[in-house]
Short mmCIF file of C-alpha atoms in Angstrom, two decimals:
data_model
loop_
_atom_site.label_atom_id
_atom_site.label_comp_id
_atom_site.label_asym_id
_atom_site.label_seq_id
_atom_site.Cartn_x
_atom_site.Cartn_y
_atom_site.Cartn_z
CA UNK A 1 -14.99 37.38 -33.85
CA UNK A 2 -15.99 37.77 -30.21
CA UNK A 3 -12.38 37.17 -29.13
CA UNK A 4 -11.16 39.88 -31.52
CA UNK A 5 -13.71 42.34 -30.15
CA UNK A 6 -12.66 41.47 -26.60
CA UNK A 7 -8.98 42.10 -27.39
CA UNK A 8 -9.84 45.42 -29.05
CA UNK A 9 -11.76 46.45 -25.93
CA UNK A 10 -8.79 45.58 -23.68
CA UNK A 11 -6.42 47.60 -25.88
CA UNK A 12 -8.83 50.56 -25.90
CA UNK A 13 -9.23 50.44 -22.10
CA UNK A 14 -5.46 50.32 -21.61
CA UNK A 15 -4.95 53.27 -23.97
CA UNK A 16 -7.70 55.22 -22.23
CA UNK A 17 -6.12 54.61 -18.83
CA UNK A 18 -2.77 55.87 -20.15
CA UNK A 19 -4.45 59.05 -21.38
CA UNK A 20 -6.25 59.59 -18.08
CA UNK A 21 -3.03 58.95 -16.15
CA UNK A 22 -1.52 61.84 -18.09
CA UNK A 23 -4.56 64.05 -17.31
CA UNK A 24 -5.02 62.98 -13.68
CA UNK A 25 -4.05 66.39 -12.24
CA UNK A 26 -6.16 68.36 -14.72
CA UNK A 27 -9.64 68.64 -13.22
CA UNK A 28 -11.18 70.46 -16.18
CA UNK A 29 -9.93 67.86 -18.67
CA UNK A 30 -11.20 64.99 -16.52
CA UNK A 31 -14.64 66.56 -16.18
CA UNK A 32 -14.85 67.04 -19.94
CA UNK A 33 -14.04 63.34 -20.40
CA UNK A 34 -17.04 62.49 -18.20
CA UNK A 35 -19.36 63.74 -20.92
CA UNK A 36 -17.96 61.67 -23.79
CA UNK A 37 -19.84 58.42 -23.15
CA UNK A 38 -20.56 55.83 -20.46
CA UNK A 39 -17.25 54.01 -20.93
CA UNK A 40 -15.25 57.22 -20.47
CA UNK A 41 -17.35 58.04 -17.41
CA UNK A 42 -16.59 54.64 -15.84
CA UNK A 43 -12.86 55.22 -16.26
CA UNK A 44 -12.82 58.89 -15.19
CA UNK A 45 -14.73 58.62 -11.89
CA UNK A 46 -11.97 56.65 -10.08
CA UNK A 47 -9.47 59.38 -11.05
CA UNK A 48 -11.73 62.19 -9.83
CA UNK A 49 -12.32 60.45 -6.51
CA UNK A 50 -8.77 59.21 -5.90
CA UNK A 51 -7.94 62.57 -4.25
CA UNK A 52 -11.08 64.74 -4.49
CA UNK A 53 -10.05 67.36 -1.92
CA UNK A 54 -6.72 68.00 -3.67
CA UNK A 55 -8.25 68.00 -7.15
CA UNK A 56 -10.97 70.47 -6.16
CA UNK A 57 -9.11 73.72 -5.46
CA UNK A 58 -12.23 75.60 -4.33
CA UNK A 59 -12.57 74.89 -0.56
CA UNK A 60 -16.25 75.89 -0.64
CA UNK A 61 -16.99 72.84 -2.79
CA UNK A 62 -15.41 70.50 -0.24
CA UNK A 63 -18.79 70.53 1.55
CA UNK A 64 -20.31 68.80 -1.47
CA UNK A 65 -17.57 66.13 -1.40
CA UNK A 66 -18.27 65.54 2.28
CA UNK A 67 -22.03 65.39 1.66
CA UNK A 68 -21.41 62.74 -1.00
CA UNK A 69 -19.37 60.69 1.48
CA UNK A 70 -22.14 61.03 4.08
CA UNK A 71 -24.59 59.61 1.55
CA UNK A 72 -22.37 56.52 1.33
CA UNK A 73 -22.67 55.79 5.06
CA UNK A 74 -24.63 52.82 6.35
CA UNK A 75 -28.01 53.50 7.97
CA UNK A 76 -26.65 53.05 11.50
CA UNK A 77 -23.98 55.73 10.96
CA UNK A 78 -26.51 58.05 9.35
CA UNK A 79 -28.70 57.64 12.40
CA UNK A 80 -25.81 58.71 14.63
CA UNK A 81 -25.58 61.94 12.65
CA UNK A 82 -29.34 62.46 12.88
CA UNK A 83 -29.15 62.03 16.66
CA UNK A 84 -26.64 64.89 16.76
CA UNK A 85 -28.83 66.95 14.41
CA UNK A 86 -26.18 66.85 11.68
CA UNK A 87 -27.40 67.72 8.20
CA UNK A 88 -27.98 64.40 6.44
CA UNK A 89 -29.42 65.15 3.03
CA UNK A 90 -30.12 62.03 0.98
CA UNK A 91 -28.18 62.08 -2.30
CA UNK A 92 -28.29 59.62 -5.14
CA UNK A 93 -24.96 57.74 -4.98
CA UNK A 94 -24.89 55.07 -7.70
CA UNK A 95 -21.23 54.40 -6.96
CA UNK A 96 -19.21 53.52 -3.89
CA UNK A 97 -17.07 56.67 -4.09
CA UNK A 98 -14.96 56.03 -0.94
CA UNK A 99 -13.39 52.93 -2.48
CA UNK A 100 -11.53 55.08 -5.02
CA UNK A 101 -9.71 57.23 -2.45
CA UNK A 102 -5.93 56.81 -2.69
CA UNK A 103 -4.63 59.97 -1.00
CA UNK A 104 -5.78 60.36 2.61
CA UNK A 105 -5.18 63.73 4.31
CA UNK A 106 -6.68 64.25 7.76
CA UNK A 107 -6.49 68.04 7.44
CA UNK A 108 -8.62 68.01 4.28
CA UNK A 109 -11.32 66.07 6.12
CA UNK A 110 -11.18 68.37 9.16
CA UNK A 111 -11.39 71.49 6.98
CA UNK A 112 -14.36 70.06 5.06
CA UNK A 113 -16.12 69.14 8.33
CA UNK A 114 -15.39 72.65 9.65
CA UNK A 115 -17.12 74.23 6.64
CA UNK A 116 -19.91 71.67 6.67
CA UNK A 117 -20.85 72.42 10.30
CA UNK A 118 -20.09 76.15 10.38
CA UNK A 119 -22.84 78.70 10.95
CA UNK A 120 -23.14 82.39 10.18
CA UNK A 121 -23.26 83.31 13.86
CA UNK A 122 -20.31 85.55 14.73
CA UNK A 123 -20.59 85.02 18.49
CA UNK A 124 -21.33 81.59 19.96
CA UNK A 125 -22.05 80.60 23.54
CA UNK A 126 -19.52 78.32 25.23
CA UNK A 127 -21.99 75.43 25.41
CA UNK A 128 -22.70 75.74 21.68
CA UNK A 129 -18.98 75.74 20.92
CA UNK A 130 -18.48 72.57 22.96
CA UNK A 131 -21.45 70.88 21.27
CA UNK A 132 -20.20 71.84 17.84
CA UNK A 133 -16.76 70.49 18.66
CA UNK A 134 -18.29 67.14 19.68
CA UNK A 135 -20.25 67.07 16.44
CA UNK A 136 -17.13 67.77 14.39
CA UNK A 137 -15.15 65.07 16.18
CA UNK A 138 -17.93 62.54 15.62
CA UNK A 139 -18.23 63.43 11.94
CA UNK A 140 -14.45 63.28 11.40
CA UNK A 141 -14.32 59.88 13.08
CA UNK A 142 -17.25 58.48 11.08
CA UNK A 143 -15.91 59.75 7.73
CA UNK A 144 -12.40 58.48 8.53
CA UNK A 145 -13.85 55.08 9.41
CA UNK A 146 -15.84 55.06 6.15
CA UNK A 147 -12.76 55.82 4.05
CA UNK A 148 -10.55 53.27 5.84
CA UNK A 149 -13.22 50.55 5.56
CA UNK A 150 -14.11 51.13 1.90
CA UNK A 151 -10.87 52.13 0.17
CA UNK A 152 -9.15 49.69 -2.14
CA UNK A 153 -5.94 50.93 -0.55
CA UNK A 154 -4.30 54.27 0.24
CA UNK A 155 -1.11 54.98 -1.70
CA UNK A 156 -0.44 58.19 0.24
CA UNK A 157 -1.28 59.17 3.83
CA UNK A 158 -0.70 62.71 5.13
CA UNK A 159 -1.24 63.40 8.84
CA UNK A 160 -1.05 66.88 10.37
CA UNK A 161 -1.15 67.21 14.16
CA UNK A 162 -1.30 70.71 15.61
CA UNK A 163 -1.55 71.70 19.27
CA UNK A 164 -1.79 75.42 18.45
CA UNK A 165 -4.99 75.03 16.38
CA UNK A 166 -7.94 75.05 18.78
CA UNK A 167 -10.14 73.47 16.09
CA UNK A 168 -7.73 70.60 15.48
CA UNK A 169 -9.23 67.16 16.13
CA UNK A 170 -7.04 64.27 17.23
CA UNK A 171 -8.16 60.83 16.10
CA UNK A 172 -6.68 57.55 17.28
CA UNK A 173 -6.26 55.81 13.93
CA UNK A 174 -5.19 52.55 15.54
CA UNK A 175 -8.78 51.87 16.69
CA UNK A 176 -9.94 51.17 13.14
CA UNK A 177 -9.87 47.37 12.61
CA UNK A 178 -9.24 47.54 8.86
CA UNK A 179 -6.35 50.02 9.04
CA UNK A 180 -3.64 47.52 8.02
CA UNK A 181 -5.64 46.44 4.93
CA UNK A 182 -6.22 50.07 3.93
CA UNK A 183 -2.45 50.67 4.10
CA UNK A 184 -1.35 47.54 2.22
CA UNK A 185 -0.49 49.63 -0.90
CA UNK A 186 0.99 52.61 0.96
CA UNK A 187 3.99 54.24 -0.76
CA UNK A 188 4.03 57.73 0.75
CA UNK A 189 3.64 58.68 4.41
CA UNK A 190 4.01 62.31 5.51
CA UNK A 191 3.61 63.51 9.09
CA UNK A 192 4.00 67.03 10.44
CA UNK A 193 3.18 68.47 13.83
CA UNK A 194 3.56 67.69 17.51
CA UNK A 195 4.26 64.45 19.30
CA UNK A 196 1.48 62.67 21.17
CA UNK A 197 0.96 59.19 22.55
CA UNK A 198 -1.50 58.52 19.74
CA UNK A 199 1.04 59.46 17.07
CA UNK A 200 3.66 57.27 18.72
CA UNK A 201 1.22 54.34 18.63
CA UNK A 202 0.43 55.09 15.00
CA UNK A 203 4.12 54.95 14.03
CA UNK A 204 4.49 51.67 15.91
CA UNK A 205 1.41 50.27 14.16
CA UNK A 206 2.80 51.29 10.77
CA UNK A 207 6.12 49.62 11.58
CA UNK A 208 4.34 46.37 12.42
CA UNK A 209 2.07 46.19 9.39
CA UNK A 210 3.67 48.15 6.53
CA UNK A 211 6.90 47.66 4.59
CA UNK A 212 5.96 49.29 1.26
CA UNK A 213 6.71 52.96 2.04
CA UNK A 214 9.10 54.55 -0.47
CA UNK A 215 8.74 58.20 0.54
CA UNK A 216 8.75 59.01 4.27
CA UNK A 217 8.57 62.50 5.76
CA UNK A 218 8.51 63.21 9.51
CA UNK A 219 8.47 66.89 10.48
CA UNK A 220 8.27 66.95 14.28
CA UNK A 221 8.45 70.05 16.42
CA UNK A 222 11.35 70.05 18.95
CA UNK A 223 10.74 67.68 21.85
CA UNK A 224 11.99 67.46 25.43
CA UNK A 225 11.35 63.74 25.86
CA UNK A 226 12.52 62.02 22.70
CA UNK A 227 13.25 58.41 23.63
CA UNK A 228 9.80 56.93 22.96
CA UNK A 229 9.15 58.75 19.69
CA UNK A 230 12.71 58.05 18.50
CA UNK A 231 12.22 54.33 19.06
CA UNK A 232 8.95 54.42 17.12
CA UNK A 233 10.49 56.38 14.22
CA UNK A 234 13.53 54.09 14.12
CA UNK A 235 11.30 51.00 13.91
CA UNK A 236 9.22 52.61 11.18
CA UNK A 237 12.28 53.44 9.06
CA UNK A 238 13.91 50.04 9.48
CA UNK A 239 10.70 48.12 8.78
CA UNK A 240 10.51 49.44 5.22
CA UNK A 241 11.90 47.34 2.39
CA UNK A 242 13.07 50.06 0.02
CA UNK A 243 13.00 53.68 1.20
CA UNK A 244 14.01 56.02 -1.65
CA UNK A 245 13.07 59.42 -0.17
CA UNK A 246 13.38 60.54 3.46
CA UNK A 247 12.75 63.85 5.23
CA UNK A 248 13.12 64.56 8.94
CA UNK A 249 13.55 67.47 11.32
CA UNK A 250 16.21 67.24 14.00
CA UNK A 251 13.59 67.37 16.73
CA UNK A 252 16.01 66.30 19.46
CA UNK A 253 17.83 69.14 21.26
CA UNK A 254 21.64 69.04 21.45
CA UNK A 255 21.80 65.28 21.71
CA UNK A 256 23.14 63.18 18.86
CA UNK A 257 20.69 60.54 17.76
CA UNK A 258 22.70 57.65 16.37
CA UNK A 259 19.60 55.41 16.22
CA UNK A 260 17.91 57.63 13.64
CA UNK A 261 21.01 57.90 11.47
CA UNK A 262 21.65 54.17 11.79
CA UNK A 263 18.10 53.54 10.54
CA UNK A 264 18.66 55.92 7.60
CA UNK A 265 21.92 54.13 6.83
CA UNK A 266 20.03 50.84 6.48
CA UNK A 267 18.49 52.32 3.29
CA UNK A 268 21.68 53.92 1.96
CA UNK A 269 21.65 51.70 -1.15
CA UNK A 270 18.19 52.93 -2.16
CA UNK A 271 17.99 56.57 -1.04
CA UNK A 272 17.94 59.07 -3.90
CA UNK A 273 16.41 61.99 -1.96
CA UNK A 274 17.36 63.10 1.56
CA UNK A 275 16.20 66.23 3.39
CA UNK A 276 17.27 67.21 6.93
CA UNK A 277 15.76 70.25 8.67
CA UNK A 278 17.54 71.88 11.60
CA UNK A 279 20.72 69.84 11.13
CA UNK A 280 23.18 69.82 14.05
CA UNK A 281 24.70 66.32 13.90
CA UNK A 282 26.96 66.95 10.91
CA UNK A 283 29.37 64.12 11.68
CA UNK A 284 26.64 61.49 11.90
CA UNK A 285 25.05 62.67 8.66
CA UNK A 286 28.41 62.47 6.88
CA UNK A 287 28.83 58.90 8.13
CA UNK A 288 25.55 58.01 6.42
CA UNK A 289 26.21 60.00 3.26
CA UNK A 290 29.45 58.23 2.40
CA UNK A 291 27.36 55.05 1.97
CA UNK A 292 24.68 56.68 -0.21
CA UNK A 293 25.96 55.81 -3.67
CA UNK A 294 22.62 56.50 -5.40
CA UNK A 295 21.72 59.79 -3.71
CA UNK A 296 20.67 62.41 -6.28
CA UNK A 297 19.14 65.17 -4.14
CA UNK A 298 20.38 66.48 -0.78
CA UNK A 299 18.36 69.21 0.93
CA UNK A 300 19.42 70.99 4.13
CA UNK A 301 16.94 73.50 5.54
CA UNK A 302 18.19 75.60 8.47
CA UNK A 303 20.95 74.50 10.80
CA UNK A 304 20.90 73.85 14.52
CA UNK A 305 23.74 74.60 16.93
CA UNK A 306 26.79 73.15 15.19
CA UNK A 307 30.00 72.75 17.18
CA UNK A 308 32.82 74.77 15.57
CA UNK A 309 35.55 72.43 16.84
CA UNK A 310 33.95 69.41 15.20
CA UNK A 311 33.52 71.41 11.98
CA UNK A 312 37.25 72.14 11.88
CA UNK A 313 38.01 68.41 12.04
CA UNK A 314 35.40 67.66 9.35
CA UNK A 315 36.40 70.42 6.94
CA UNK A 316 37.70 67.91 4.40
CA UNK A 317 35.44 64.83 4.59
CA UNK A 318 37.67 62.78 2.28
CA UNK A 319 34.95 61.44 0.00
CA UNK A 320 32.66 62.58 -2.80
CA UNK A 321 29.21 61.41 -3.86
CA UNK A 322 29.32 61.44 -7.64
CA UNK A 323 25.60 60.65 -7.91
CA UNK A 324 24.43 63.95 -6.35
CA UNK A 325 22.79 66.17 -8.98
CA UNK A 326 20.87 68.59 -6.75
CA UNK A 327 22.07 70.36 -3.59
CA UNK A 328 19.81 72.72 -1.64
CA UNK A 329 21.05 74.63 1.43
CA UNK A 330 18.74 77.40 2.61
CA UNK A 331 17.04 78.97 5.62
CA UNK A 332 20.32 79.58 7.47
CA UNK A 333 21.98 82.76 8.73
CA UNK A 334 25.38 83.81 7.29
CA UNK A 335 27.29 82.84 10.44
CA UNK A 336 30.78 81.37 10.25
CA UNK A 337 29.68 77.89 11.35
CA UNK A 338 26.75 77.81 8.91
CA UNK A 339 28.86 78.91 5.93
CA UNK A 340 31.58 76.43 6.89
CA UNK A 341 28.93 73.70 6.99
CA UNK A 342 27.67 74.66 3.52
CA UNK A 343 31.24 74.53 2.20
CA UNK A 344 31.64 71.10 3.75
CA UNK A 345 28.63 69.70 1.91
CA UNK A 346 29.70 71.38 -1.31
CA UNK A 347 32.95 69.45 -1.12
CA UNK A 348 31.23 66.07 -0.99
CA UNK A 349 29.43 66.76 -4.28
CA UNK A 350 31.00 65.51 -7.48
CA UNK A 351 31.27 67.02 -10.94
CA UNK A 352 27.80 65.71 -11.86
CA UNK A 353 26.09 68.43 -9.80
CA UNK A 354 23.44 70.09 -11.99
CA UNK A 355 21.40 72.21 -9.58
CA UNK A 356 22.74 74.34 -6.71
CA UNK A 357 20.62 76.42 -4.34
CA UNK A 358 22.38 78.34 -1.55
CA UNK A 359 20.90 80.74 0.99
CA UNK A 360 24.19 82.64 1.51
CA UNK A 361 27.62 82.43 -0.13
CA UNK A 362 31.19 83.60 0.40
CA UNK A 363 34.04 84.30 -1.98
CA UNK A 364 35.49 80.87 -1.14
CA UNK A 365 32.20 79.14 -1.99
CA UNK A 366 32.05 80.92 -5.34
CA UNK A 367 35.59 79.79 -6.06
CA UNK A 368 34.66 76.18 -5.23
CA UNK A 369 31.66 76.40 -7.55
CA UNK A 370 33.83 77.62 -10.41
CA UNK A 371 36.49 74.99 -9.84
CA UNK A 372 34.50 71.84 -9.05
CA UNK A 373 31.10 72.15 -10.76
CA UNK A 374 31.51 72.80 -14.49
CA UNK A 375 28.13 71.26 -15.43
CA UNK A 376 25.71 73.39 -13.40
CA UNK A 377 22.44 74.01 -15.25
CA UNK A 378 20.52 75.75 -12.47
CA UNK A 379 21.89 78.19 -9.90
CA UNK A 380 20.07 80.11 -7.17
CA UNK A 381 22.06 82.27 -4.72
CA UNK A 382 21.40 84.95 -2.12
CA UNK A 383 24.44 87.13 -2.56
CA UNK A 384 25.80 90.40 -1.21
CA UNK A 385 26.61 93.24 -3.59
CA UNK A 386 30.36 93.08 -2.93
CA UNK A 387 30.46 89.51 -4.28
CA UNK A 388 28.71 90.24 -7.58
CA UNK A 389 31.99 90.76 -9.42
CA UNK A 390 33.27 87.36 -8.26
CA UNK A 391 30.01 85.79 -9.40
CA UNK A 392 30.28 87.30 -12.89
CA UNK A 393 33.73 85.72 -13.23
CA UNK A 394 32.21 82.30 -12.56
CA UNK A 395 29.16 82.52 -14.80
CA UNK A 396 30.82 82.27 -18.25
CA UNK A 397 32.23 78.83 -17.41
CA UNK A 398 28.81 77.41 -16.40
CA UNK A 399 26.29 76.06 -18.96
CA UNK A 400 23.38 77.58 -17.03
CA UNK A 401 19.80 77.26 -18.22
CA UNK A 402 18.26 79.15 -15.28
#
């Protein structure tokens, strides 16, 4: 009888987890589940605290999340805050909330710390500004250390590094001893911002200790000195076992970067989503694409300086990727080289293309759409008035839904 009851409880728990998985992005539904009974409460709390800053859309309530984390600090860390006269209200914390965190975003923490330490004073003396900045840096470091030490494992890490934001706080994440354990389950890593020595070390650290990343996004601002960061990025890409989604900006200026594309090519059998921003190395990208037999989505946002002579030689790439279902090309001006580049990538798509998004089109591009893509379900175009008639000729042959 006891065994039967035990099996029923396991089945119920599994069913409840499936329901909560479905509701995980619905804050109101999760909060209502808290009130059902103790068992529901035990299952719901990990979902609410897996990404509390993202789930709570009201930034003013992020102070409460931060205060809860502060209550989870050890006495020594609390004393550090007291020494800096940081508000340290004692809250009842029956659970170890930091252990549930799965999505780590440094900007969320910095924004919460900013609100937590802000005052109503409109004008502050320079010495007060400097003191407040030290307090914010200390608090960010202590909270980051708490989350890295207590989490069961981050599945997603998002790092934003901005040199233009005077309130931005740079933290050397490699100083935390338990970083590699906290990242043992990592599947998504997204970085955006400016290069620094600390970021380069972080990429190198990730490459040494992590091979589980499936979605990698690196949006770097253009750099003058690219060798060191390129080596770190290349190692990070190649160290992963199965990269399925990759996004990168062409941060290098007018210099082809074969190392980056070679690293991308090492995952050509697994990639199903590829996004390049500021593309200029068309030939190298095409070399990679002809090996991507499972690619479903190709996104190109803005183009760099593309050589017209090389475009002429590449006009007919000589291969198609039948697996591509979604092609996005946007953020570019209607120059001859840009439109020629768009036409080039249109020609590598097969008849399975379902979604097409183009920033600008020509009469020739419309003709290619009509001739080669009979199964389009979704179409988004920025089009000039004189081409509307040509577009209307193409529409009847497309089974569009949107």
